Short mmCIF file of C-alpha atoms and ligand atoms in Angstrom, two decimals:
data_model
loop_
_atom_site.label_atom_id
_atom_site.label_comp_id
_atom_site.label_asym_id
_atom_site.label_seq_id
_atom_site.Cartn_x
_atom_site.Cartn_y
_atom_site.Cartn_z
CA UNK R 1 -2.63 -11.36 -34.73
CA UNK R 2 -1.14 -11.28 -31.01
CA UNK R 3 1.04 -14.34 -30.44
CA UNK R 4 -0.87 -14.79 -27.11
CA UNK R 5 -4.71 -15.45 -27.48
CA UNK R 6 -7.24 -15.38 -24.62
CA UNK R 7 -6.49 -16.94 -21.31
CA UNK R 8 -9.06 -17.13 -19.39
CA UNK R 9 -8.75 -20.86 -19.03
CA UNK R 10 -6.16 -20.07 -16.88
CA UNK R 11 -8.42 -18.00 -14.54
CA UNK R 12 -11.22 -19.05 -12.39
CA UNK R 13 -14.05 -15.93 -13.56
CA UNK R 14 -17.57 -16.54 -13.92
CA UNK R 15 -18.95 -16.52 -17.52
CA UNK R 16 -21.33 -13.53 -16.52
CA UNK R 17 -18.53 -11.52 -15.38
CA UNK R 18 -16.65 -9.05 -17.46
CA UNK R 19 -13.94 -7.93 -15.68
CA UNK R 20 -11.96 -4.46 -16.65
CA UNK R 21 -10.41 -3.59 -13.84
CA UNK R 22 -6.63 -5.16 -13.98
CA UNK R 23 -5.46 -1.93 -12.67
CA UNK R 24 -7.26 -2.57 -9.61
CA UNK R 25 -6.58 -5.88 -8.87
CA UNK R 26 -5.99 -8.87 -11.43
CA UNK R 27 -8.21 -11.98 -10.56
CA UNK R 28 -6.30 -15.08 -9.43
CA UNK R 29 -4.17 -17.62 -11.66
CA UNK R 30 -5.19 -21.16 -11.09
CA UNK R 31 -1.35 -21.53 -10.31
CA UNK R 32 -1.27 -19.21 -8.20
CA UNK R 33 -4.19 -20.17 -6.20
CA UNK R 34 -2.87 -23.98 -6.29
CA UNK R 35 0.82 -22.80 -4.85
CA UNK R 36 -0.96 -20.53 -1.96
CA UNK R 37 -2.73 -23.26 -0.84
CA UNK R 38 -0.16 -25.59 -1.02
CA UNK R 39 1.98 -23.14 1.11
CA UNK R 40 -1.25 -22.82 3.96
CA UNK R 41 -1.09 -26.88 3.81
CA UNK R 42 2.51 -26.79 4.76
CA UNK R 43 2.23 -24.12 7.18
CA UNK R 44 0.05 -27.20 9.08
CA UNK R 45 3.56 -28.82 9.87
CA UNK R 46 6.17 -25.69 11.25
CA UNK R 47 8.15 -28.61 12.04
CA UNK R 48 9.02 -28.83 8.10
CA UNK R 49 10.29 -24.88 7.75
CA UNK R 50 13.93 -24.92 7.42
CA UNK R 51 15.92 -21.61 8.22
CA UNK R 52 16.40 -22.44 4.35
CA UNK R 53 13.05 -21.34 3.61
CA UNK R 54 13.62 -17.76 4.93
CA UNK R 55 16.52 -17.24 2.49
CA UNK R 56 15.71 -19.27 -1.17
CA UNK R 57 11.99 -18.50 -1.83
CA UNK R 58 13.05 -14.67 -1.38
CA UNK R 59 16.10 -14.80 -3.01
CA UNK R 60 13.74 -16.60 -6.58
CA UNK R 61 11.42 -13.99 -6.09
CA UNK R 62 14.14 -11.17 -6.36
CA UNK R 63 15.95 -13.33 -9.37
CA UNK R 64 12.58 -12.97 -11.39
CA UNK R 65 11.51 -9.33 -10.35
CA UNK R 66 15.15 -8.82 -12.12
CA UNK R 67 14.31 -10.73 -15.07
CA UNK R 68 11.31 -8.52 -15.62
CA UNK R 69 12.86 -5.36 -15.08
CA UNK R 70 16.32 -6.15 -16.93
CA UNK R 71 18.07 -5.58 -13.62
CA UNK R 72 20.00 -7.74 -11.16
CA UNK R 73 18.81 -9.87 -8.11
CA UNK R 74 20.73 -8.04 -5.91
CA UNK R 75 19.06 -4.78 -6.40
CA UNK R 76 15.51 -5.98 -5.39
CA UNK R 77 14.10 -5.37 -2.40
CA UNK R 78 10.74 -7.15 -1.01
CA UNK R 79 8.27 -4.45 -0.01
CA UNK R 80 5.12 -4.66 2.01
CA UNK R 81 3.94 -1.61 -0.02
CA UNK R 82 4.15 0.82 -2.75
CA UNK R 83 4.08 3.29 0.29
CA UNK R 84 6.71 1.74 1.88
CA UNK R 85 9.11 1.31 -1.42
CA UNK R 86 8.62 4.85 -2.26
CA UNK R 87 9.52 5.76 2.11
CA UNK R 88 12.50 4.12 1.40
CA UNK R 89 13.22 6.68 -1.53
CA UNK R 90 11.91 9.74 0.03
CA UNK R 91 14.12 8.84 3.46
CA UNK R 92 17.59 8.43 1.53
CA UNK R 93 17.16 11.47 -0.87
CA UNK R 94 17.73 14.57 0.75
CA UNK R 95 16.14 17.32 -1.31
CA UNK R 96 16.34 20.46 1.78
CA UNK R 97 14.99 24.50 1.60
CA UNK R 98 14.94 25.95 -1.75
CA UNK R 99 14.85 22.58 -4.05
CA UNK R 100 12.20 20.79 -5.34
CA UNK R 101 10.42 16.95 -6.40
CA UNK R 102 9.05 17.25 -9.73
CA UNK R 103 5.44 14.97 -9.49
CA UNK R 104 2.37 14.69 -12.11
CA UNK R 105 -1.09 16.08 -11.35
CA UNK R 106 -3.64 13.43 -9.71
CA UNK R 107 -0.84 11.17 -9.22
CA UNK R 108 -1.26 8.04 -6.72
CA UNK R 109 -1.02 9.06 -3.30
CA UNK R 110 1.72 6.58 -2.02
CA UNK R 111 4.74 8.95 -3.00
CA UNK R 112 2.75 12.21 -2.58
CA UNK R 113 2.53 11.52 0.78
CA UNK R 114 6.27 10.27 1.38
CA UNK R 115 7.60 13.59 -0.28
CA UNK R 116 5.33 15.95 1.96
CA UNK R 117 6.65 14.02 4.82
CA UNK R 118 10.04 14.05 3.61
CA UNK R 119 9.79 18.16 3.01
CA UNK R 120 8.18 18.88 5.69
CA UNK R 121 11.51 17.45 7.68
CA UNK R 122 14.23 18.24 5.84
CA UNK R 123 12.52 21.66 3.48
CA UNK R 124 12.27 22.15 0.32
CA UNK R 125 8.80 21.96 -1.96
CA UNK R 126 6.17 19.69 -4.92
CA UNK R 127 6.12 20.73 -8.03
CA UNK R 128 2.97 19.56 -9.92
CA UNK R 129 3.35 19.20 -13.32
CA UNK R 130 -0.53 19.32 -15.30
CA UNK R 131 -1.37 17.04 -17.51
CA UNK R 132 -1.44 17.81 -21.19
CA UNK R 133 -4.17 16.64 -23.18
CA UNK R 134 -4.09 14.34 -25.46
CA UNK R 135 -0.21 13.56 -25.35
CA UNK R 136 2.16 12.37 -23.32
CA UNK R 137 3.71 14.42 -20.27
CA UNK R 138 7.41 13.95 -21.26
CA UNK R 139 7.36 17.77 -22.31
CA UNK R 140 5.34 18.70 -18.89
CA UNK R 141 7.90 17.65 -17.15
CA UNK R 142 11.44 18.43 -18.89
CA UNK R 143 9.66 21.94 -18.61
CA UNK R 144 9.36 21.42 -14.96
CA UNK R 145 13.40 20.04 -14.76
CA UNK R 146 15.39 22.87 -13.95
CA UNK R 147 18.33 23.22 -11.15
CA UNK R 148 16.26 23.30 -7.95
CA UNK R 149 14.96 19.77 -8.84
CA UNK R 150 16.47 17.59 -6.53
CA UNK R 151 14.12 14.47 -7.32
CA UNK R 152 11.68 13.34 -10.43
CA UNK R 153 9.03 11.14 -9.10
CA UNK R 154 6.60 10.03 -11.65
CA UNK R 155 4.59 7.04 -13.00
CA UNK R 156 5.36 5.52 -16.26
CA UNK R 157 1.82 4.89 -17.06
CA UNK R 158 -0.87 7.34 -15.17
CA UNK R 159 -2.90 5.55 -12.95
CA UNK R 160 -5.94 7.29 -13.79
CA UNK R 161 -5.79 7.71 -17.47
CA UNK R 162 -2.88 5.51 -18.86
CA UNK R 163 -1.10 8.44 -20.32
CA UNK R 164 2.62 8.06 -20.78
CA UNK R 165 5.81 9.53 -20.47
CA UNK R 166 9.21 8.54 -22.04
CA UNK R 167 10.99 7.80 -18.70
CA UNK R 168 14.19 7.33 -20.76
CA UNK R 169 14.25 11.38 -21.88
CA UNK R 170 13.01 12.41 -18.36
CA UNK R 171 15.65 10.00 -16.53
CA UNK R 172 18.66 11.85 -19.19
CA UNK R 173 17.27 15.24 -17.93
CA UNK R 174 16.99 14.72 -14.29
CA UNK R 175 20.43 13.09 -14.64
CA UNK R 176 21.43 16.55 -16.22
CA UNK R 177 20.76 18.59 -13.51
CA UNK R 178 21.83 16.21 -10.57
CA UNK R 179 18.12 15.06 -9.86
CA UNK R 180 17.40 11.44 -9.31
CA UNK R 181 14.61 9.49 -10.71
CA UNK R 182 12.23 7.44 -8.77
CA UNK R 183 9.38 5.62 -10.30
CA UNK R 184 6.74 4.03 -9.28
CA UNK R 185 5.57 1.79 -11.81
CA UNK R 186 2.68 -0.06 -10.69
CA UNK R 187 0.80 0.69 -13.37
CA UNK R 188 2.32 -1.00 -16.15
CA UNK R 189 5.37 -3.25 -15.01
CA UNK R 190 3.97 -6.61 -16.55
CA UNK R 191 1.82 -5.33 -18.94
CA UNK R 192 4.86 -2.75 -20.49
CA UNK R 193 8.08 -3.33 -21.26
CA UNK R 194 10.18 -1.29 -18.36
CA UNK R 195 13.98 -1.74 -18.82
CA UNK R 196 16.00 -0.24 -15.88
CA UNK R 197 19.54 -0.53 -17.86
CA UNK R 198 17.86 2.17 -20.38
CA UNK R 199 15.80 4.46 -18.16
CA UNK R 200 18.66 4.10 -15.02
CA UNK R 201 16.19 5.18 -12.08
CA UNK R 202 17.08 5.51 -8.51
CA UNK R 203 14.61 3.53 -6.75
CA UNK R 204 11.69 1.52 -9.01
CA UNK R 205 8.73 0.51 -7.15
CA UNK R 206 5.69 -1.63 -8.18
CA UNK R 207 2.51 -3.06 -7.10
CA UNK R 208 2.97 -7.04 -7.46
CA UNK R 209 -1.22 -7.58 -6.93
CA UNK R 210 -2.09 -5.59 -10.22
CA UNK R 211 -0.16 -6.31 -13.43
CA UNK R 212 2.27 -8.60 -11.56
CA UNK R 213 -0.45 -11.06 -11.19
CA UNK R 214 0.67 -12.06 -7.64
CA UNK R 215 -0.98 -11.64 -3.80
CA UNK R 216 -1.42 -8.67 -2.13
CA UNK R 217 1.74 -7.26 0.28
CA UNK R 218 4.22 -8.83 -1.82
CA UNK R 219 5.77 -5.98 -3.59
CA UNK R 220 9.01 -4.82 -5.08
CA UNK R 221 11.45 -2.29 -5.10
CA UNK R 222 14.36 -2.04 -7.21
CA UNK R 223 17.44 0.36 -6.33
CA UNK R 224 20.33 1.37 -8.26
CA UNK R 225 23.46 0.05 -6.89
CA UNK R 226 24.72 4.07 -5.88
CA UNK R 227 21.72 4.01 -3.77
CA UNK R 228 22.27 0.56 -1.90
CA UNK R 229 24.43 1.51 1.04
CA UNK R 230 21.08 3.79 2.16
CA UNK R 231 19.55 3.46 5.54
CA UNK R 232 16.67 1.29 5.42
CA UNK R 233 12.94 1.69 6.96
CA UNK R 234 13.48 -0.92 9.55
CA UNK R 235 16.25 -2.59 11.55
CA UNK R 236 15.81 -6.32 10.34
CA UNK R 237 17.76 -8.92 12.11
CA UNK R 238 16.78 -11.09 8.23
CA UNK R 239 18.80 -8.57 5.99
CA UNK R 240 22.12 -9.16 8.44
CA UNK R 241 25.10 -10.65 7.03
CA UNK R 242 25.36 -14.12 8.31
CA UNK R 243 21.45 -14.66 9.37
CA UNK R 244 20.99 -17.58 7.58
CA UNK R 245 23.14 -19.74 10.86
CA UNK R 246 20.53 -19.19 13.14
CA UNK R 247 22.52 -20.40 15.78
CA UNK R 248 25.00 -17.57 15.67
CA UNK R 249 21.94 -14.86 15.89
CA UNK R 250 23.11 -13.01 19.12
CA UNK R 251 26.57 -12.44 17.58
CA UNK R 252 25.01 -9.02 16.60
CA UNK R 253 26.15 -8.05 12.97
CA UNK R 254 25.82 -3.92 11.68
CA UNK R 255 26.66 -5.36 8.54
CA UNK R 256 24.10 -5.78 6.42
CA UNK R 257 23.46 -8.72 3.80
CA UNK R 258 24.75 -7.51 0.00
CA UNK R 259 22.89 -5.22 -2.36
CA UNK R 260 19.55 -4.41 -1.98
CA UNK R 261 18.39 -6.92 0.94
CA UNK R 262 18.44 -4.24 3.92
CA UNK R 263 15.89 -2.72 2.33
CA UNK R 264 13.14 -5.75 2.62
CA UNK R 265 10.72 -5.55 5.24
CA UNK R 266 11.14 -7.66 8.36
CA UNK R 267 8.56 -10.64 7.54
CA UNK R 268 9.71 -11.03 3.98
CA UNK R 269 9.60 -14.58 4.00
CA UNK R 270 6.13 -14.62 4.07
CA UNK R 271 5.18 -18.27 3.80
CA UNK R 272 1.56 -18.25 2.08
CA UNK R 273 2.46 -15.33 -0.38
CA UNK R 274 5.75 -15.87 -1.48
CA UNK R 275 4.96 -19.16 -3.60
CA UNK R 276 1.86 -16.93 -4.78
CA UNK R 277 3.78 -14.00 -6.57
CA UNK R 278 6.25 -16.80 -7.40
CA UNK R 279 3.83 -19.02 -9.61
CA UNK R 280 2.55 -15.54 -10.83
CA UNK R 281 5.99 -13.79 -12.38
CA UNK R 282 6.88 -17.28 -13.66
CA UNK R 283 3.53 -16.82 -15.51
CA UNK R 284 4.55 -13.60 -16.48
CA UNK R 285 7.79 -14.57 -17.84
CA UNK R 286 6.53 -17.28 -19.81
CA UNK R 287 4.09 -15.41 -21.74
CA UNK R 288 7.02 -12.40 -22.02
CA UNK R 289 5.64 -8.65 -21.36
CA UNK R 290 6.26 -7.79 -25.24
CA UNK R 291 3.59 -10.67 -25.98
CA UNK R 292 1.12 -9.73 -23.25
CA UNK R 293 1.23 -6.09 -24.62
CA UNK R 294 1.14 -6.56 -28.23
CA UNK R 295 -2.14 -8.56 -26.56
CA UNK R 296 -3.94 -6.23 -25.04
CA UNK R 297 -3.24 -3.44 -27.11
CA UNK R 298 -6.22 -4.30 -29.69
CA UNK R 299 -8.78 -4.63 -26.75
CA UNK R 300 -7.91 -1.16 -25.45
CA UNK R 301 -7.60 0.18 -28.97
CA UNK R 302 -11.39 -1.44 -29.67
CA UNK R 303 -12.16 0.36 -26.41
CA UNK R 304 -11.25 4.00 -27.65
CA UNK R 305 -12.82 3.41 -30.99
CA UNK R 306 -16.00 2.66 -29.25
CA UNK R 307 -15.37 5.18 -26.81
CA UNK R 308 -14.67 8.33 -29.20
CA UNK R 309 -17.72 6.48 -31.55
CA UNK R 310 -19.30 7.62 -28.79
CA UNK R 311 -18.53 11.10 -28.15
CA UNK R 312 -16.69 10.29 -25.04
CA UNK R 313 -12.78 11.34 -25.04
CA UNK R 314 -9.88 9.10 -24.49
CA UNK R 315 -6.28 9.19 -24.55
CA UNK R 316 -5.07 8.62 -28.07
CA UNK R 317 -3.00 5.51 -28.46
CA UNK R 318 0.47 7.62 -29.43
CA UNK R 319 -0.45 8.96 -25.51
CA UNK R 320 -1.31 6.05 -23.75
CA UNK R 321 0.21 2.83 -22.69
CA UNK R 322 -1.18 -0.12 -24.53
CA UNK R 323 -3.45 -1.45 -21.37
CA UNK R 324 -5.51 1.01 -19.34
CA UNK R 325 -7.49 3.69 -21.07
CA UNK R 326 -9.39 6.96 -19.40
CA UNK R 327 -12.84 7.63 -20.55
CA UNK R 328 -14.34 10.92 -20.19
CA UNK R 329 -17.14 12.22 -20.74
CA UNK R 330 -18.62 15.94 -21.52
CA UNK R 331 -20.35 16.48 -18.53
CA UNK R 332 -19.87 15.07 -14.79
CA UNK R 333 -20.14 11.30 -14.64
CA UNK R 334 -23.19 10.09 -13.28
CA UNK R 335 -22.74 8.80 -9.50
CA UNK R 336 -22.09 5.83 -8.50
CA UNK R 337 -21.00 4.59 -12.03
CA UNK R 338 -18.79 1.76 -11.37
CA UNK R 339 -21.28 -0.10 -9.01
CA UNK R 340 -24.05 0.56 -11.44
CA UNK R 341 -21.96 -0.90 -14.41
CA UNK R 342 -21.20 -3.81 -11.66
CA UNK R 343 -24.74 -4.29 -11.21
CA UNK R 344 -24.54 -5.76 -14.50
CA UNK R 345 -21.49 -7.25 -14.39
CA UNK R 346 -19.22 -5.06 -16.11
CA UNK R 347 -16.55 -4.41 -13.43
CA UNK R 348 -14.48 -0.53 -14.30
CA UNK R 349 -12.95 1.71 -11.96
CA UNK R 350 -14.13 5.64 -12.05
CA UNK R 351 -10.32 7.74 -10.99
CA UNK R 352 -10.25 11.19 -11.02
CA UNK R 353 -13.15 11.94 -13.66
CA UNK R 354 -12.42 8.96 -16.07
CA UNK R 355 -14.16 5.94 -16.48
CA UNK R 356 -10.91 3.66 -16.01
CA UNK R 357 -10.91 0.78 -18.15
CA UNK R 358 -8.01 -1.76 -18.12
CA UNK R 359 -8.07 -5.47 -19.79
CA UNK R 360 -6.15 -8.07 -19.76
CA UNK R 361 -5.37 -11.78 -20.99
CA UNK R 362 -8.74 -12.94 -20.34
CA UNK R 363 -11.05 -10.37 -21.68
CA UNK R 364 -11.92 -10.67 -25.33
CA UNK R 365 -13.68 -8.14 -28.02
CA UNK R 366 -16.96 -9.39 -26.33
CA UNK R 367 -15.80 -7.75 -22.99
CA UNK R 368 -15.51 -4.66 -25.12
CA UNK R 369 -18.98 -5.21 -26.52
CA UNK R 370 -20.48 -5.47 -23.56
CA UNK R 371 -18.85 -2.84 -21.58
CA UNK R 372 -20.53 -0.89 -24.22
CA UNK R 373 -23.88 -1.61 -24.84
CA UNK R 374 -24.86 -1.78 -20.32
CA UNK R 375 -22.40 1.93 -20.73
CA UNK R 376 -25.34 3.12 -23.34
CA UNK R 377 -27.84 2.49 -21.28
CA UNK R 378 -26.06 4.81 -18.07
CA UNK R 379 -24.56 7.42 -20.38
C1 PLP F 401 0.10 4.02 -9.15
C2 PLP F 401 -0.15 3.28 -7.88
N1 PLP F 401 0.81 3.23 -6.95
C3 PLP F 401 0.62 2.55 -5.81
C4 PLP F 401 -0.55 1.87 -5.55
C5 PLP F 401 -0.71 1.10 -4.28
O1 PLP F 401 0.03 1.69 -3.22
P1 PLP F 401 0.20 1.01 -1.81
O2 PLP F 401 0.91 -0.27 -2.01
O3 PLP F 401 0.99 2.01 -1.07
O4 PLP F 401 -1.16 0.79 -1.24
C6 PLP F 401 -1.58 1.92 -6.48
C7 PLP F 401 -2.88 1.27 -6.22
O5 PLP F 401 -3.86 1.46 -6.89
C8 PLP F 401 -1.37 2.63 -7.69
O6 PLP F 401 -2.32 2.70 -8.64
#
């Protein structure tokens, strides 16, 4: 029996609505909707903002990113995007003619497009590992390892399927051949364990509006402390040494604030939003990401049992991460699938050619059910 049991209680969704789409977006905590709009009442009175509040909201926010990620504060950077985290990677790896980045077939297009960018500068080429079926990619990729790879950039959890890899084995074998490791684990950091000390990435990037429960633009990157004197995306008077006297602004610093800050974007502060994804990984870390896996797992587990009952095909558990599962299905899927599930309110994702199906703390076996029986009646 999971230690955590349903809470939707702490979510404001409408009875009719069964929503399976965490990987998309997860719908708002209550205390997360009360601390944004306590921040918008305060942003009535500018008068009231402090030079303090450009510093100690961040500098929480980066303390329990860490906590999450068993890393330190001073590692995390605030990130307007996944895009943007995984720029910062691409710009401050050089990977030049004859070398090559090591990525998964159909992966998200953030880092895709930061690589090509990157190559198309500096040389060198993708290599596109294909995804096995039925098991996890860790063997894809060692096979894909070898000494022209200059960077590993994978998912821990595919976005379109929830297959896995064992980021630990794949960090030891970039490691072996001088590669570094960048991750961007949107996917599953909240809903999986992810434990930097043991997998030692470069650069770690996530999503904070999906599994991180928190407002959209807030999101985090995490770099390894070999990587921290890199150049950053933007010139931001905020990440200076001494900006917190701003009095002394015009005494123009090129140092830069410790660890990871240079790398924040230039509006980090971000009044509204910052209490948001506060209130959200204080959630998190309350209910602990071991808890909020072991809680999910059933639901997606009842999903592939209904699924393969079925004759559809879905990653096998021993393949998949614990909280998003890929349905497919012999033929093409019918078009337009998700808005005609949605129609009924049953709210899935189609990626690539899986039905993507990803619950959380406030879907129940009946979700499952239902998701089912309006599915019968498309399929
Ligand atoms: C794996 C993955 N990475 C990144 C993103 C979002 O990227 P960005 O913040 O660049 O829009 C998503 C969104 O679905 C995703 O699934």
């Amino acid at each position: 029996m999971p230690i955590i049991g349903s809470q939707r209680h702490l979510f404001d969704i409408p009875d009719d609505v069964t929503y399976l789409n965490a990987a998309y977006f997860t719908p708002q905590l209550r205390t997360r909707r009360a601390a944004g709009i306590a921040a918008l009442d305060a942003s009535d009175a500018p008068w009231t903002i402090g030079a303090d509040e450009f510093f100690a909201p961040v500098e929480h926010l980066r303390g329990l990113f860490a906590e999450l990620i068993g890393g330190d504060a001073d590692g995390v950077a605030i990130v307007p995007s996944v895009s943007y985290g995984l720029g910062i990677a691409a710009a401050n790896i050089e990977v030049g003619s004859g070398r090559t980045v090591v990525v998964l077939q159909d992966q998200f297009p953030s880092g895709i497009y930061a690589w090509r960018s990157a190559l198309r500068r500096g040389g060198g080429e993708i290599r596109t590992v294909g995804l096995p079926d039925a098991a996890p990619w860790t063997k894809a990729v060692l096979d894909a390892i070898d000494d022209t790879t200059a960077v590993v950039c994978v998912p821990n959890c595919h976005w379109t399927d929830g297959s896995i890899g064992d980021l630990v084995t794949i960090g030891d074998a970039a490691r072996d051949v001088g590669a570094a490791l960048v991750v961007d684990a949107s996917q599953s950091l909240g809903a999986v364990p992810f434990d930097v000390a043991s997998i030692q990435p470069d650069f770690v990037v996530g999503a904070g509006y999906k599994w991180l429960l928190g407002p959209y633009s807030v999101n985090y990157l995490w770099v390894a402390p070999v990587r921290r004197d890199g150049s950053p995306l933007e010139e931001t008077w905020v990440s200076r040494a001494g900006s917190d006297d701003f009095s002394r602004l015009v005494d123009y610093r090129d140092e830069y604030a410790p660890g990871a800050r240079r790398f924040d974007f230039g509006e980090r502060a971000s009044f509204q939003l910052l209490p948001m994804a506060i209130a959200s990984l204080e959630q998190l870390l309350g209910w602990g990401v071991n808890d909020i896996a072991e809680a999910i797992d059933p639901l997606t587990a009842a999903i592939e049992e209904q699924a393969t009952g079925r004759g559809l095909q879905a990653v096998p558990r021993h393949a998949r991460g614990p909280h998003l599962i890929g349905l497919r299905a012999e033929g093409v899927l019918p078009a337009g699938l998700a808005g005609t599930l949605a129609k009924e309110g049953v709210f899935v994702a189609v990626r690539g050619d899986s039905i993507r199906v990803s619950p959380y703390l406030y879907n129940d076996v009946s979700d499952v059910d239902r998701l089912f029986s309006v599915l019968d009646g498309v399929l």
